[in-house]
XYZ file of N, CA, C and O in Angstrom:
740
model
N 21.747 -1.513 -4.040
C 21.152 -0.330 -4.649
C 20.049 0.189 -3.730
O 19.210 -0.568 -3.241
N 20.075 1.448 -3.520
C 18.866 2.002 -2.461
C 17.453 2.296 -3.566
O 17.511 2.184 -4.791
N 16.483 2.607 -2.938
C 15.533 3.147 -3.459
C 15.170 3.896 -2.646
O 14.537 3.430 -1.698
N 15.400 5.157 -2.698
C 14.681 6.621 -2.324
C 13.849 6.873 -2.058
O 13.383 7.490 -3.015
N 12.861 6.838 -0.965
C 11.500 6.694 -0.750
C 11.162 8.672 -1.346
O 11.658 9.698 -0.881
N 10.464 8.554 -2.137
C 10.240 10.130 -2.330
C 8.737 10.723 -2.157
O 7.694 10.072 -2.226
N 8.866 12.000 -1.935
C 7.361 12.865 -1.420
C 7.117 12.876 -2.941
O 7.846 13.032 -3.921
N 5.575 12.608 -2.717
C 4.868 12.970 -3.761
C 3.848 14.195 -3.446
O 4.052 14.854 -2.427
N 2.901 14.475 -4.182
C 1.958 15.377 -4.009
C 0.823 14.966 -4.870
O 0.985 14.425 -5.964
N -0.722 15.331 -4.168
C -1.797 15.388 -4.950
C -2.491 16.065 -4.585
O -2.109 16.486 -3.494
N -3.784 16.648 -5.007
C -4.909 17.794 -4.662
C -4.959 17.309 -3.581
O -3.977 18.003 -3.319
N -5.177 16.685 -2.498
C -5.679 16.734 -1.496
C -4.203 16.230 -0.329
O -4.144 16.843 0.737
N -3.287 15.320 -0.569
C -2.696 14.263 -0.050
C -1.201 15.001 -0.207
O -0.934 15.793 -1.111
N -0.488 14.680 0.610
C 1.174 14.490 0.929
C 1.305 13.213 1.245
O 0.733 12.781 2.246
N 2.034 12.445 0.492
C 2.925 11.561 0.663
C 4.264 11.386 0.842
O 4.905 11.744 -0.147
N 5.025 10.898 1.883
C 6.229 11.045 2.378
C 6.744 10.065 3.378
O 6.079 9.271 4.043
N 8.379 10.298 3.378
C 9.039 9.237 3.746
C 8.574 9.232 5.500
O 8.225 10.245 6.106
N 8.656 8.069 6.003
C 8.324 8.000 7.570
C 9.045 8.656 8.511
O 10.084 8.923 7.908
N 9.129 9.013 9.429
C 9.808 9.781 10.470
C 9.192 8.836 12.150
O 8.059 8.398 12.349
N 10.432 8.775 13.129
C 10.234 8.771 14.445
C 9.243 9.029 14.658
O 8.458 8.246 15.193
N 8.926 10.324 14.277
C 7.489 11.198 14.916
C 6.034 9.923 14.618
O 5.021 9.728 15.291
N 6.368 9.469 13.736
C 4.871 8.923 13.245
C 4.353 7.880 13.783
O 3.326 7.294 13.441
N 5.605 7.460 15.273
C 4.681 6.093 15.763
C 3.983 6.177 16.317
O 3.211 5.232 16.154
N 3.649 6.876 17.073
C 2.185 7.161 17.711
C 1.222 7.029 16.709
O 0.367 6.160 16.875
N 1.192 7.651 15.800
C 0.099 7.409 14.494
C -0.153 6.502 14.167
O -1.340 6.317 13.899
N 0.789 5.426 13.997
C 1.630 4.304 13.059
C 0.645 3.639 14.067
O -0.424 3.285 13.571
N 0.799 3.440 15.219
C 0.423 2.111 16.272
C -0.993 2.630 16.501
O -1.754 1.926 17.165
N -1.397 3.741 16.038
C -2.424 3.882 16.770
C -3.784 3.128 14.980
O -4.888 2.584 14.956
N -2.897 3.518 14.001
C -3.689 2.671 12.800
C -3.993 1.308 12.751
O -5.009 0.743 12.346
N -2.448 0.648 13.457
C -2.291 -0.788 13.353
C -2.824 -1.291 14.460
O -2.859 -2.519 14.542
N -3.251 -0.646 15.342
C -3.691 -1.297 16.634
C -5.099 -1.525 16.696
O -5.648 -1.975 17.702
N -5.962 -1.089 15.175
C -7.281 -1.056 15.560
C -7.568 -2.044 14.633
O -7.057 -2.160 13.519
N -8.831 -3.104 15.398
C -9.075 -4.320 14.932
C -9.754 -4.069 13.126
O -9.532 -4.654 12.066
N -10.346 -3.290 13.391
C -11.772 -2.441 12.818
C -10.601 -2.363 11.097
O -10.680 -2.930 10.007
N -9.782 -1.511 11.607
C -8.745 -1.127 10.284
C -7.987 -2.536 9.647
O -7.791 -2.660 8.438
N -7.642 -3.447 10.533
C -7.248 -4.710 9.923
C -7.572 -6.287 10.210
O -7.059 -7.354 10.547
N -8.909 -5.599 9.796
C -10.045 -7.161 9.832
C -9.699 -7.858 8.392
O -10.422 -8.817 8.122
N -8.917 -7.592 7.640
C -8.800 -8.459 6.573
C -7.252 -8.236 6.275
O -6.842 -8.133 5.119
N -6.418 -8.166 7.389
C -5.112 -8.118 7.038
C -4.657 -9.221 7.464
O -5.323 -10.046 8.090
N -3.008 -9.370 7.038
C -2.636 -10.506 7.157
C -1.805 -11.174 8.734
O -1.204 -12.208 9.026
N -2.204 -9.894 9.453
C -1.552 -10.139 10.924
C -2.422 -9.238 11.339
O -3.004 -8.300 10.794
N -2.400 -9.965 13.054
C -3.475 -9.714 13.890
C -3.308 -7.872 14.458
O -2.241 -7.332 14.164
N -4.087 -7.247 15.030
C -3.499 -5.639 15.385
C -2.269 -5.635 16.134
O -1.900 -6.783 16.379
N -1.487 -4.714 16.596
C -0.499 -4.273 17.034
C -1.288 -4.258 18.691
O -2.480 -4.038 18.908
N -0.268 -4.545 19.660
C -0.845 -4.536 20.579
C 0.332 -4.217 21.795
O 0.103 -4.232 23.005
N 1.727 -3.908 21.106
C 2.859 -3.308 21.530
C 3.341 -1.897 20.923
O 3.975 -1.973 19.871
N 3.111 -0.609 21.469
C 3.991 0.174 20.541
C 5.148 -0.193 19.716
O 5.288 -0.172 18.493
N 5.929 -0.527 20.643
C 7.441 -0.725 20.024
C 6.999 -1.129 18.541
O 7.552 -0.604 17.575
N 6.179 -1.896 18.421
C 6.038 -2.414 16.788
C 6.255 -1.282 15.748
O 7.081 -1.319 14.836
N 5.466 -0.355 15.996
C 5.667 1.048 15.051
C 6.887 1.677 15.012
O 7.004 2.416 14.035
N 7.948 1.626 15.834
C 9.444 1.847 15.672
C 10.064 0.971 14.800
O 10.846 1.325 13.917
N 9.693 -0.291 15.057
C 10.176 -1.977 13.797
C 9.608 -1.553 12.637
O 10.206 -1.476 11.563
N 7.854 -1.126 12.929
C 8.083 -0.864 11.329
C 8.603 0.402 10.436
O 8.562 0.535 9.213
N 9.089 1.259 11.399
C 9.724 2.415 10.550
C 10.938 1.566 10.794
O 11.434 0.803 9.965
N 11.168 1.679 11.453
C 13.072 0.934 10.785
C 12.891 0.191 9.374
O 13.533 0.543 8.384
N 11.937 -0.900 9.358
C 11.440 -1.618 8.794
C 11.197 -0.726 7.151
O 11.287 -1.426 6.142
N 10.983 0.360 7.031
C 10.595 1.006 6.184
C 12.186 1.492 5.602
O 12.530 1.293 4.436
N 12.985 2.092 6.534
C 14.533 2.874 6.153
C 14.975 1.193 5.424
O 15.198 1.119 4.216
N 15.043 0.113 6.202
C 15.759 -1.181 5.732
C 15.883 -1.345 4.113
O 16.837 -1.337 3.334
N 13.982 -1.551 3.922
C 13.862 -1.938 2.654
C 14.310 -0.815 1.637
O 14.661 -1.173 0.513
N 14.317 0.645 2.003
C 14.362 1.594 1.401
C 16.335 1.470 0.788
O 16.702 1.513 -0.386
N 17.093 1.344 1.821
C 18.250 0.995 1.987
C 18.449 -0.368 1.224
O 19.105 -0.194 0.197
N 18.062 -1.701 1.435
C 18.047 -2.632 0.385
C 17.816 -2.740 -1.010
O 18.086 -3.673 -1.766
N 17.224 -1.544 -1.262
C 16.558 -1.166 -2.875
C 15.554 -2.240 -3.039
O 15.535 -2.847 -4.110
N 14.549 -2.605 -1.914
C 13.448 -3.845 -2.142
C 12.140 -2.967 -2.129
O 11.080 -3.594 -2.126
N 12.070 -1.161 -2.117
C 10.743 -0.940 -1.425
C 11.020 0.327 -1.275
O 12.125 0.831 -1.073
N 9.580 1.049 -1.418
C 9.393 1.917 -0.348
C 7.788 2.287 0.098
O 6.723 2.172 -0.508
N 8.118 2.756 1.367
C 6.654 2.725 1.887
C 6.196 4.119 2.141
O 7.270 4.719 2.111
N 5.609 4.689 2.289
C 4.756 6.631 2.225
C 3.788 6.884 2.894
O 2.676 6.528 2.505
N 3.951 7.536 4.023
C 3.222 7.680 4.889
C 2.491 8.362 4.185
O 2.966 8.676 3.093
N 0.768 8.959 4.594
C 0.031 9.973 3.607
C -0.750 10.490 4.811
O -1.462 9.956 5.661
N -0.049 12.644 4.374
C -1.148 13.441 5.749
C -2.257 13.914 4.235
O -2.186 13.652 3.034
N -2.976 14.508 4.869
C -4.333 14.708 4.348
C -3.543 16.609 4.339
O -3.405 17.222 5.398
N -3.158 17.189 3.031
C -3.152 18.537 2.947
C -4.044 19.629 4.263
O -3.425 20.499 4.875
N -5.129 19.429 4.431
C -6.139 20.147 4.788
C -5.653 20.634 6.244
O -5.501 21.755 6.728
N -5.494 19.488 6.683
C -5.315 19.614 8.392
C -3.907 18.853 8.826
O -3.464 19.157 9.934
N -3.138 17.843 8.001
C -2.116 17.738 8.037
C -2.288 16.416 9.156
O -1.593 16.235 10.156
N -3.210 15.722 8.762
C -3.317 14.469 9.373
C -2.929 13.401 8.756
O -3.056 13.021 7.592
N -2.257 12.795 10.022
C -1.851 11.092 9.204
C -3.074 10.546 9.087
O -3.909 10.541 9.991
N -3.298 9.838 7.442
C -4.201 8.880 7.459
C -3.796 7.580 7.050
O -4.662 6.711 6.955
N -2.651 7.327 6.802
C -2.554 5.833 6.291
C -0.629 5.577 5.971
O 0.465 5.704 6.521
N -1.224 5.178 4.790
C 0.234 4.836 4.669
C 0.278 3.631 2.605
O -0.658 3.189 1.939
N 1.019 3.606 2.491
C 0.994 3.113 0.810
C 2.532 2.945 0.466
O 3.439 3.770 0.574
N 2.560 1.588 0.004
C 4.143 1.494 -0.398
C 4.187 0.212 -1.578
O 3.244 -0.530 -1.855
N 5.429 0.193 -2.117
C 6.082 -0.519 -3.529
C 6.833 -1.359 -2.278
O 7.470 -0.822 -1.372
N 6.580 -2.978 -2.461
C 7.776 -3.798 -1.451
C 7.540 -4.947 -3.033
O 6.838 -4.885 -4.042
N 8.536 -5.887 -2.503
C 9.253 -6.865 -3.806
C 9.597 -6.023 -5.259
O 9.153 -6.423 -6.335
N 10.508 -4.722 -5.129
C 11.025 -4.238 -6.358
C 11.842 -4.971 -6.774
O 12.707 -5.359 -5.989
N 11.856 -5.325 -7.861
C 12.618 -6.284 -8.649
C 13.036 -5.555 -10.346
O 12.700 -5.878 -11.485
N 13.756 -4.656 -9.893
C 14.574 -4.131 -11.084
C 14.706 -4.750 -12.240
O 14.391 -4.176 -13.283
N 15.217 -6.080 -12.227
C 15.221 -6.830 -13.491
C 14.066 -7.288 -14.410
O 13.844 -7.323 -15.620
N 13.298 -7.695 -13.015
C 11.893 -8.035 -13.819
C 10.784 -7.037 -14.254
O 9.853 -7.225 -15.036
N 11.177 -5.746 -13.432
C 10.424 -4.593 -13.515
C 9.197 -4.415 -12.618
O 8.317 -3.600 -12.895
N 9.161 -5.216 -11.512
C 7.812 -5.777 -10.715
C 8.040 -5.231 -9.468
O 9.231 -4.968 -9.299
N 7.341 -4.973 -8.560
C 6.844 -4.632 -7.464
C 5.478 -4.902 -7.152
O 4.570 -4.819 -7.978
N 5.248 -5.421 -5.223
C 4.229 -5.142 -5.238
C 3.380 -3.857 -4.320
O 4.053 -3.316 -3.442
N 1.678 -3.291 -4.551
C 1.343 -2.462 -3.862
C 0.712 -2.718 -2.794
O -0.144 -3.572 -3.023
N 0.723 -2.360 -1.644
C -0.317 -2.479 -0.602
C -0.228 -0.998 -0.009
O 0.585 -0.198 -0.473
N -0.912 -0.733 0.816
C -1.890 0.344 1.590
C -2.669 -0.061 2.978
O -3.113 -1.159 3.312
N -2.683 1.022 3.577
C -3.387 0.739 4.842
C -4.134 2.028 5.348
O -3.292 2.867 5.665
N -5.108 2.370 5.490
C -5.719 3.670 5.679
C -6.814 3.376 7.193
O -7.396 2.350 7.545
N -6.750 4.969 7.924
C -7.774 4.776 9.109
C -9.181 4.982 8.575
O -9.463 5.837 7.736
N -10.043 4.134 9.125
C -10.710 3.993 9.363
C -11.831 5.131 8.903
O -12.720 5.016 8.059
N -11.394 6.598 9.986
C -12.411 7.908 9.656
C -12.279 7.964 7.782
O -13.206 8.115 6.987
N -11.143 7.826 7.552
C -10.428 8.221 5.838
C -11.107 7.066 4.913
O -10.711 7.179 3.753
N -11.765 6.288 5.044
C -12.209 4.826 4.185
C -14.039 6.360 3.288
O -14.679 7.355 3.629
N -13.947 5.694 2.496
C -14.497 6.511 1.388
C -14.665 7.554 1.085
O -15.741 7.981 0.667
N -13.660 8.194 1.222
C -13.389 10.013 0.812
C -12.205 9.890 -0.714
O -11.636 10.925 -1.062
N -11.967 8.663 -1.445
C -11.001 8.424 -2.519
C -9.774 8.655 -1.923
O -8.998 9.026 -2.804
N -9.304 8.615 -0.986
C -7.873 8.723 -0.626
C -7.195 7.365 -1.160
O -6.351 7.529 -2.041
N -7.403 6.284 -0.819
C -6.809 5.350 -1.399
C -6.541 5.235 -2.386
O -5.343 5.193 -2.663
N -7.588 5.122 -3.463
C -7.781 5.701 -4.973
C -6.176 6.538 -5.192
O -5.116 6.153 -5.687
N -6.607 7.838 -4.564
C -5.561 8.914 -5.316
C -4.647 8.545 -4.736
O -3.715 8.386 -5.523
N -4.307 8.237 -3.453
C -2.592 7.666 -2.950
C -2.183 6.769 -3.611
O -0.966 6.836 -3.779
N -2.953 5.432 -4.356
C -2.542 4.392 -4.896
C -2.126 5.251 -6.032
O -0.901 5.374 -6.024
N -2.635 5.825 -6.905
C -2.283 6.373 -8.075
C -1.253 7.635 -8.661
O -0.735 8.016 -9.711
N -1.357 8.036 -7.028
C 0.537 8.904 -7.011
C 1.289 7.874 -6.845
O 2.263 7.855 -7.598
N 1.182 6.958 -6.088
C 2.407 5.654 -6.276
C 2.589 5.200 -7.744
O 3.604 5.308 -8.431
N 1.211 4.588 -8.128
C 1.682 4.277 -9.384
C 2.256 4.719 -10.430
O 2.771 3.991 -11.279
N 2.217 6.203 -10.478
C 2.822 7.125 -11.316
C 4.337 7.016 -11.092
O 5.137 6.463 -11.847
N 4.587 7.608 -9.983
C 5.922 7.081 -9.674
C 6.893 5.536 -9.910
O 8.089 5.391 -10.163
N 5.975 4.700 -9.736
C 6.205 3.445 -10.345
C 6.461 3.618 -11.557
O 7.523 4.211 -11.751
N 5.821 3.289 -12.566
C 5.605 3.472 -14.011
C 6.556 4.602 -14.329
O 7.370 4.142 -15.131
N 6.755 5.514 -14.145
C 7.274 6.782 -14.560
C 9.014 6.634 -14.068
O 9.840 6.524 -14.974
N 9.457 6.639 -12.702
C 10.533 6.761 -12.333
C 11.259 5.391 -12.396
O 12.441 5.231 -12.701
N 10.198 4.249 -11.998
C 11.111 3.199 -11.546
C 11.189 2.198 -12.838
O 11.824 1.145 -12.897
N 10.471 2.730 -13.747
C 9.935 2.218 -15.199
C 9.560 0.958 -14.708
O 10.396 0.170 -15.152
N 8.505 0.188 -13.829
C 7.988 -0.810 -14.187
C 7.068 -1.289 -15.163
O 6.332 -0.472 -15.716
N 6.995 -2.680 -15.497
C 5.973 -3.292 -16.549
C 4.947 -3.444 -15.729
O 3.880 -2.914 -16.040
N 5.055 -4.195 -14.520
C 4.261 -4.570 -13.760
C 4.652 -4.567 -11.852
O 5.598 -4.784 -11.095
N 2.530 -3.977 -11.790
C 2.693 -3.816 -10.235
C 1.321 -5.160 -9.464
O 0.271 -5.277 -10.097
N 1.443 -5.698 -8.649
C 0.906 -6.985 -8.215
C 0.381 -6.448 -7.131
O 1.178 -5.933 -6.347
N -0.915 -6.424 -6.833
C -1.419 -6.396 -5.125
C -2.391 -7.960 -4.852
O -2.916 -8.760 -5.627
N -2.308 -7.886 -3.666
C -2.977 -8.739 -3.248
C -4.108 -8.218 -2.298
O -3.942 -7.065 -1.901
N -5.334 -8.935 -1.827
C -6.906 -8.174 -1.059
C -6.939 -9.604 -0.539
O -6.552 -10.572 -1.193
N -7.472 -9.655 0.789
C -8.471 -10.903 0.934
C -9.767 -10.751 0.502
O -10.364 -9.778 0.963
N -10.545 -11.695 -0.514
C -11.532 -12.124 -0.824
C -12.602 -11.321 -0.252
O -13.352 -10.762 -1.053
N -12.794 -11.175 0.926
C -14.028 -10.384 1.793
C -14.031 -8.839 1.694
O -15.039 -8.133 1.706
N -12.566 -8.363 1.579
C -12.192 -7.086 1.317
C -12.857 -6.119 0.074
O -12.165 -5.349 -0.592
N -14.249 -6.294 -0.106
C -14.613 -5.729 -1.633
C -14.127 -4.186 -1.802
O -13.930 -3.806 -2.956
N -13.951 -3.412 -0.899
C -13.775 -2.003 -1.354
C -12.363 -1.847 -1.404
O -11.981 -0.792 -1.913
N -11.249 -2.864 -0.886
C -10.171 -2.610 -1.738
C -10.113 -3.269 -3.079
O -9.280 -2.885 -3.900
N -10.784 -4.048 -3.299
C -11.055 -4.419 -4.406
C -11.098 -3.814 -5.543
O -10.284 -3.732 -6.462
N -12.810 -3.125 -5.282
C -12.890 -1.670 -6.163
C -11.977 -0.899 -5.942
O -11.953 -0.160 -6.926
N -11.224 -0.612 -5.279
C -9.768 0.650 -5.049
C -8.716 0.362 -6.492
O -8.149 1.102 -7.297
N -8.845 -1.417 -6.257
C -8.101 -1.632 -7.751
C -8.241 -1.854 -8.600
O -7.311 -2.016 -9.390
N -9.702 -2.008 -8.964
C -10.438 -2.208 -10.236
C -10.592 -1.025 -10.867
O -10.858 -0.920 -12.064
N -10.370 0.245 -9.800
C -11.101 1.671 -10.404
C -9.402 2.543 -10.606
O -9.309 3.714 -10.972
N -8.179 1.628 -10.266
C -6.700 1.803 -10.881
C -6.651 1.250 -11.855
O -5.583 1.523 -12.404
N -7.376 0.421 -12.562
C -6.979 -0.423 -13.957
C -6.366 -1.883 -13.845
O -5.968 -2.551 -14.800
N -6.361 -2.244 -12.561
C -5.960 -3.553 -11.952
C -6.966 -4.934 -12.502
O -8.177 -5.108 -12.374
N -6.189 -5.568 -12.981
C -7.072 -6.912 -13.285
C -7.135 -8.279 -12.343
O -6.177 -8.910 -11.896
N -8.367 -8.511 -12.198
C -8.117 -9.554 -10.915
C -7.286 -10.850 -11.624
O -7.832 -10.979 -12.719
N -6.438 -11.659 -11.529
C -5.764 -12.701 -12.037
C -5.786 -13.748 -11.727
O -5.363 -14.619 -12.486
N -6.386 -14.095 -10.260
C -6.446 -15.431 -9.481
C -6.644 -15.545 -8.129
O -6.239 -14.580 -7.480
N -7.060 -16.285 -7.622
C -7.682 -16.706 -6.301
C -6.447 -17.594 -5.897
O -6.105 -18.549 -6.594
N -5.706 -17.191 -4.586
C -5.137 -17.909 -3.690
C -5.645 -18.609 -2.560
O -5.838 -18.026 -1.493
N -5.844 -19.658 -2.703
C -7.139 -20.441 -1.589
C -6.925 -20.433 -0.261
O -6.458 -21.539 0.011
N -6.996 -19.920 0.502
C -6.780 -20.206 1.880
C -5.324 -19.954 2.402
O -4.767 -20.603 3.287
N -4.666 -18.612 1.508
C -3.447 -18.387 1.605
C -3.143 -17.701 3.140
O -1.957 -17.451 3.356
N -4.104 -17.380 4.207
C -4.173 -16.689 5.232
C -5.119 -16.625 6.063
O -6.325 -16.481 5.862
N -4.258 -16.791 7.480
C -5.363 -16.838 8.936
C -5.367 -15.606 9.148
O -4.366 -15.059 9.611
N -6.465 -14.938 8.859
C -7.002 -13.670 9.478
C -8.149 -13.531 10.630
O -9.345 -13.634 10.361
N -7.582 -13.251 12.131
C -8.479 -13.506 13.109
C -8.766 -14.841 13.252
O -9.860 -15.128 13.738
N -8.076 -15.643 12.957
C -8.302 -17.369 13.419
C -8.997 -17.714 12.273
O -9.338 -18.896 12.250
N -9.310 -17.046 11.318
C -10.394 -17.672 10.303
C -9.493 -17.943 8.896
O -8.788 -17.065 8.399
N -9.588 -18.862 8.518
C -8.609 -19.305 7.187
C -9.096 -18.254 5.768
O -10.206 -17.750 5.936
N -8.578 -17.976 4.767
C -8.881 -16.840 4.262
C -8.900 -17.118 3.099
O -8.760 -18.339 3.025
N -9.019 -16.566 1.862
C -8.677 -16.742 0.437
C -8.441 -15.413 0.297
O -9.010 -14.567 0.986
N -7.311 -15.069 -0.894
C -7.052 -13.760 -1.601
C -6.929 -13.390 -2.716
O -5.969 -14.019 -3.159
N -7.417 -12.568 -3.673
C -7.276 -12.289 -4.734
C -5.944 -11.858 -4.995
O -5.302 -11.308 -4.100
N -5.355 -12.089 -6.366
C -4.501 -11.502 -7.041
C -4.931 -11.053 -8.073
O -5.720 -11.549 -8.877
N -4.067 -9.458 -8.067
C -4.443 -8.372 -9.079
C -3.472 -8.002 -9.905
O -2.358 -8.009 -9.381
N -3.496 -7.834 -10.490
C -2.322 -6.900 -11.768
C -2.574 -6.159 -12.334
O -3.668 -6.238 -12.892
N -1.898 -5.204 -12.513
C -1.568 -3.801 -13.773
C -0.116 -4.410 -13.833
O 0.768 -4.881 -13.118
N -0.531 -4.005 -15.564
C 0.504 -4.016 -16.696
C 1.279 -2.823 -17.079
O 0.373 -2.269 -16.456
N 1.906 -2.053 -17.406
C 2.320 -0.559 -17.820
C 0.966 -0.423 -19.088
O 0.067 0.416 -19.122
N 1.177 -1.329 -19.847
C 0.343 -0.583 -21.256
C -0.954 -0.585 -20.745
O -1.739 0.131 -21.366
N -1.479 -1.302 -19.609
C -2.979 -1.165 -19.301
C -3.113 0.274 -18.354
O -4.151 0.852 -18.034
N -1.948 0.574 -18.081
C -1.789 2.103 -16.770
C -2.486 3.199 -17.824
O -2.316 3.136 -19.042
N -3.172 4.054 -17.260
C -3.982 5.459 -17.796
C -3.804 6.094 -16.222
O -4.294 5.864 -15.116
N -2.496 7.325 -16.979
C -2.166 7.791 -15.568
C -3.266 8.948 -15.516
O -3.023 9.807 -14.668
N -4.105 9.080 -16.055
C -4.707 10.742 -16.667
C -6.356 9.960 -15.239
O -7.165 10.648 -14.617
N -6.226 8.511 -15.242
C -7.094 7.935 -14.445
C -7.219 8.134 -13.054
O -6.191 8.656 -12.622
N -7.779 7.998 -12.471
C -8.229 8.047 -10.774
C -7.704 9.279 -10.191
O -7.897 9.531 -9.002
């Protein structure tokens, strides 16, 4: 079964399926230390990677496991990030969210509102019960990104990840459907 990666829209944001065009963008997000000091792999330090991960993006989209959304900024039509649904699980109704945004874009609510056109779409099209993200521990402002979606923190994974050589801990978060207030963020 595929899953359709689809454009969304919000006051400020386009969200949309990936294109060729975007690896330059793509490598130039993932390549900076600064943007993924609390991710779960070290920066990109090969282009080619940003071609793997758009393939990487058509795959899961094609598997019906995912989809991922690039996001330009309406205004000027800049890539700033990126936001996607991976482990869809139809039966169980679950997916999870992650996001990745540059750097200049970190507290202007873009995350906020990109997470929350996803979730709509979630909840709404793909009818899930439940969506799962995960943060490392140090990460507080994605934190608040999901506390201020209606996300409940659920548990501490101890040392689930070497980030930069340093062993890590991560929170787990959840939204429920009946806890979702789409009228929110």
């Amino acid at each position: 079964m595929t899953l359709p990666t689809p454009e969304l829209h919000t006051a400020r944001l386009r969200l949309r399926p990936f294109t060729d065009a975007d690896a330059a963008s793509l490598y130039a997000l993932h390549s900076s230390a600064d943007v993924l000091r609390y991710w779960d792999s070290p920066p990109w330090t090969e282009p080619a990677r940003a071609q793997r991960f758009i393939t990487t993006c058509r795959t899961i989209e094609e598997e019906g496991t995912g989809a991922r959304l690039a996001v330009d900024r309406i205004s000027d039509g800049a890539f700033i990030g990126w936001c996607g649904l991976t482990n869809w699980n139809p039966d169980f109704r679950s997916a999870s969210l992650g996001y990745v945004f540059d750097a200049a874009a970190w507290g202007h609510g873009y995350a906020t509102e990109t997470a929350h056109a996803v979730l709509r779409w979630a909840f709404d099209t793909l009818d899930l019960n439940r969506v799962q993200a995960e943060t490392d521990t140090r990460n507080v402002a994605s934190a608040r990104v999901l506390e201020k979606l209606g996300f409940r923190r659920e548990g501490t994974l101890r040392e689930d990840c070497v980030v930069n050589g340093d062993v890590s801990d991560s929170w787990v978060f959840g939204l429920l459907r009946r806890e979702w207030h789409p009228t929110a963020g």
